[in-house]
Amino acid sequence: MKKRYGLVTDINITEDLELPSNLLIDVLRMINEALINVIRHADTDKAQVDVYIKKEKLIVKIINNGIPFPEKYQQRHDHYGLIGIRERAKAHGGDLKIWSTPEVGTIVLIEIPLGGKSNV
């Protein structure tokens, strides 16, 4: 991301994760799509990705301090990147949440239960 788009990405993985390959691929795609959204819309050159386990859930948090993402756009059906992230999370029994403020920037939070239901 830095070389191609100028986005410095701090990646923190706090667990030695052994995920099923289908979940791992989907998580990587969700992170990639979220970072592409940062590049396209946030007008910042920094992002942080945290991946960890909390209460038997895989947590993926993508944070940037750029332009906030207006709430009115978060549920629209023509934002295919967000739709893809949300649908991938749901396929594994998970969820997508987004918080965005001028003071903080945007936080994209993906939570996927481990060992839980999966539609994949």
mmCIF file of N, CA, C and O in Angstrom, residues 3 8-9 14 18 25-27 31 37-39 41 47 61 63 68 71 74 79-80 106 108-109 111-112 115:
data_model
loop_
_atom_site.group_PDB
_atom_site.id
_atom_site.type_symbol
_atom_site.label_atom_id
_atom_site.label_comp_id
_atom_site.label_asym_id
_atom_site.label_seq_id
_atom_site.Cartn_x
_atom_site.Cartn_y
_atom_site.Cartn_z
ATOM 1 N N LYS A 3 4.033 1.637 -1.165
ATOM 2 C CA LYS A 3 4.744 1.804 -2.424
ATOM 3 C C LYS A 3 3.796 2.208 -3.551
ATOM 4 O O LYS A 3 4.100 3.091 -4.341
ATOM 5 N N VAL A 8 0.755 4.637 4.406
ATOM 6 C CA VAL A 8 1.547 3.944 5.417
ATOM 7 C C VAL A 8 0.567 3.200 6.310
ATOM 8 O O VAL A 8 -0.324 3.812 6.911
ATOM 9 N N THR A 9 0.721 1.894 6.386
ATOM 10 C CA THR A 9 -0.216 1.067 7.138
ATOM 11 C C THR A 9 0.522 0.357 8.261
ATOM 12 O O THR A 9 1.442 -0.415 8.020
ATOM 13 N N THR A 14 -2.062 -9.452 17.142
ATOM 14 C CA THR A 14 -1.651 -9.757 18.507
ATOM 15 C C THR A 14 -1.755 -11.227 18.880
ATOM 16 O O THR A 14 -1.411 -11.598 19.974
ATOM 17 N N GLU A 18 -4.487 -19.027 13.648
ATOM 18 C CA GLU A 18 -4.615 -20.147 12.721
ATOM 19 C C GLU A 18 -6.079 -20.209 12.321
ATOM 20 O O GLU A 18 -6.901 -20.763 13.039
ATOM 21 N N ILE A 25 -8.886 -15.889 3.803
ATOM 22 C CA ILE A 25 -8.998 -15.196 2.520
ATOM 23 C C ILE A 25 -10.021 -14.073 2.611
ATOM 24 O O ILE A 25 -9.772 -12.953 2.153
ATOM 25 N N ASP A 26 -11.168 -14.349 3.241
ATOM 26 C CA ASP A 26 -12.193 -13.307 3.364
ATOM 27 C C ASP A 26 -11.722 -12.156 4.247
ATOM 28 O O ASP A 26 -11.989 -10.991 3.949
ATOM 29 N N VAL A 27 -11.013 -12.447 5.331
ATOM 30 C CA VAL A 27 -10.493 -11.391 6.200
ATOM 31 C C VAL A 27 -9.505 -10.520 5.426
ATOM 32 O O VAL A 27 -9.554 -9.289 5.500
ATOM 33 N N ILE A 31 -9.969 -6.492 4.729
ATOM 34 C CA ILE A 31 -8.947 -5.504 5.077
ATOM 35 C C ILE A 31 -8.532 -4.726 3.833
ATOM 36 O O ILE A 31 -8.441 -3.492 3.854
ATOM 37 N N ASN A 37 -10.775 1.879 0.490
ATOM 38 C CA ASN A 37 -11.693 2.969 0.818
ATOM 39 C C ASN A 37 -10.958 4.131 1.485
ATOM 40 O O ASN A 37 -11.271 5.292 1.226
ATOM 41 N N VAL A 38 -9.993 3.827 2.343
ATOM 42 C CA VAL A 38 -9.184 4.878 2.966
ATOM 43 C C VAL A 38 -8.450 5.666 1.884
ATOM 44 O O VAL A 38 -8.454 6.897 1.874
ATOM 45 N N ILE A 39 -7.836 4.948 0.968
ATOM 46 C CA ILE A 39 -7.082 5.590 -0.120
ATOM 47 C C ILE A 39 -7.991 6.488 -0.958
ATOM 48 O O ILE A 39 -7.640 7.617 -1.287
ATOM 49 N N HIS A 41 -11.110 7.763 -0.233
ATOM 50 C CA HIS A 41 -12.042 8.727 0.347
ATOM 51 C C HIS A 41 -11.551 9.492 1.572
ATOM 52 O O HIS A 41 -12.116 10.527 1.893
ATOM 53 N N ALA A 47 -2.922 4.645 8.028
ATOM 54 C CA ALA A 47 -4.006 3.793 8.518
ATOM 55 C C ALA A 47 -3.402 2.768 9.468
ATOM 56 O O ALA A 47 -2.208 2.462 9.397
ATOM 57 N N LYS A 61 -9.893 -4.346 13.188
ATOM 58 C CA LYS A 61 -10.188 -2.922 13.340
ATOM 59 C C LYS A 61 -9.277 -2.145 12.399
ATOM 60 O O LYS A 61 -8.062 -2.281 12.462
ATOM 61 N N ILE A 63 -8.397 1.683 11.285
ATOM 62 C CA ILE A 63 -8.551 3.051 11.789
ATOM 63 C C ILE A 63 -7.779 4.003 10.878
ATOM 64 O O ILE A 63 -6.651 3.715 10.494
ATOM 65 N N PRO A 68 -13.926 12.221 7.796
ATOM 66 C CA PRO A 68 -14.949 11.308 8.319
ATOM 67 C C PRO A 68 -15.852 10.766 7.210
ATOM 68 O O PRO A 68 -16.050 11.406 6.180
ATOM 69 N N GLU A 71 -22.460 9.240 8.078
ATOM 70 C CA GLU A 71 -23.337 8.119 8.437
ATOM 71 C C GLU A 71 -24.383 7.839 7.366
ATOM 72 O O GLU A 71 -24.729 6.691 7.116
ATOM 73 N N GLN A 74 -23.256 5.144 5.019
ATOM 74 C CA GLN A 74 -22.814 3.853 5.526
ATOM 75 C C GLN A 74 -23.787 2.719 5.213
ATOM 76 O O GLN A 74 -23.383 1.575 5.133
ATOM 77 N N HIS A 79 -22.658 1.307 -2.429
ATOM 78 C CA HIS A 79 -21.265 1.333 -1.974
ATOM 79 C C HIS A 79 -20.786 -0.109 -1.918
ATOM 80 O O HIS A 79 -20.868 -0.771 -0.883
ATOM 81 N N TYR A 80 -20.300 -0.583 -3.041
ATOM 82 C CA TYR A 80 -20.025 -2.009 -3.195
ATOM 83 C C TYR A 80 -18.897 -2.509 -2.311
ATOM 84 O O TYR A 80 -18.897 -3.658 -1.898
ATOM 85 N N THR A 106 -12.139 7.634 11.041
ATOM 86 C CA THR A 106 -13.065 6.521 10.843
ATOM 87 C C THR A 106 -12.483 5.242 11.417
ATOM 88 O O THR A 106 -11.311 4.950 11.234
ATOM 89 N N VAL A 108 -13.399 1.203 11.270
ATOM 90 C CA VAL A 108 -14.164 0.096 10.700
ATOM 91 C C VAL A 108 -13.876 -1.107 11.579
ATOM 92 O O VAL A 108 -12.724 -1.490 11.758
ATOM 93 N N LEU A 109 -14.933 -1.682 12.156
ATOM 94 C CA LEU A 109 -14.789 -2.803 13.070
ATOM 95 C C LEU A 109 -15.514 -4.019 12.504
ATOM 96 O O LEU A 109 -16.716 -3.959 12.232
ATOM 97 N N GLU A 111 -16.290 -7.992 13.378
ATOM 98 C CA GLU A 111 -16.276 -9.002 14.431
ATOM 99 C C GLU A 111 -16.813 -10.306 13.857
ATOM 100 O O GLU A 111 -17.903 -10.324 13.286
ATOM 101 N N ILE A 112 -16.044 -11.375 14.021
ATOM 102 C CA ILE A 112 -16.444 -12.685 13.506
ATOM 103 C C ILE A 112 -16.284 -13.711 14.623
ATOM 104 O O ILE A 112 -15.177 -13.882 15.140
ATOM 105 N N GLY A 115 -15.425 -20.444 15.686
ATOM 106 C CA GLY A 115 -16.086 -21.684 16.031
ATOM 107 C C GLY A 115 -17.598 -21.558 16.011
ATOM 108 O O GLY A 115 -18.311 -22.444 16.448
#
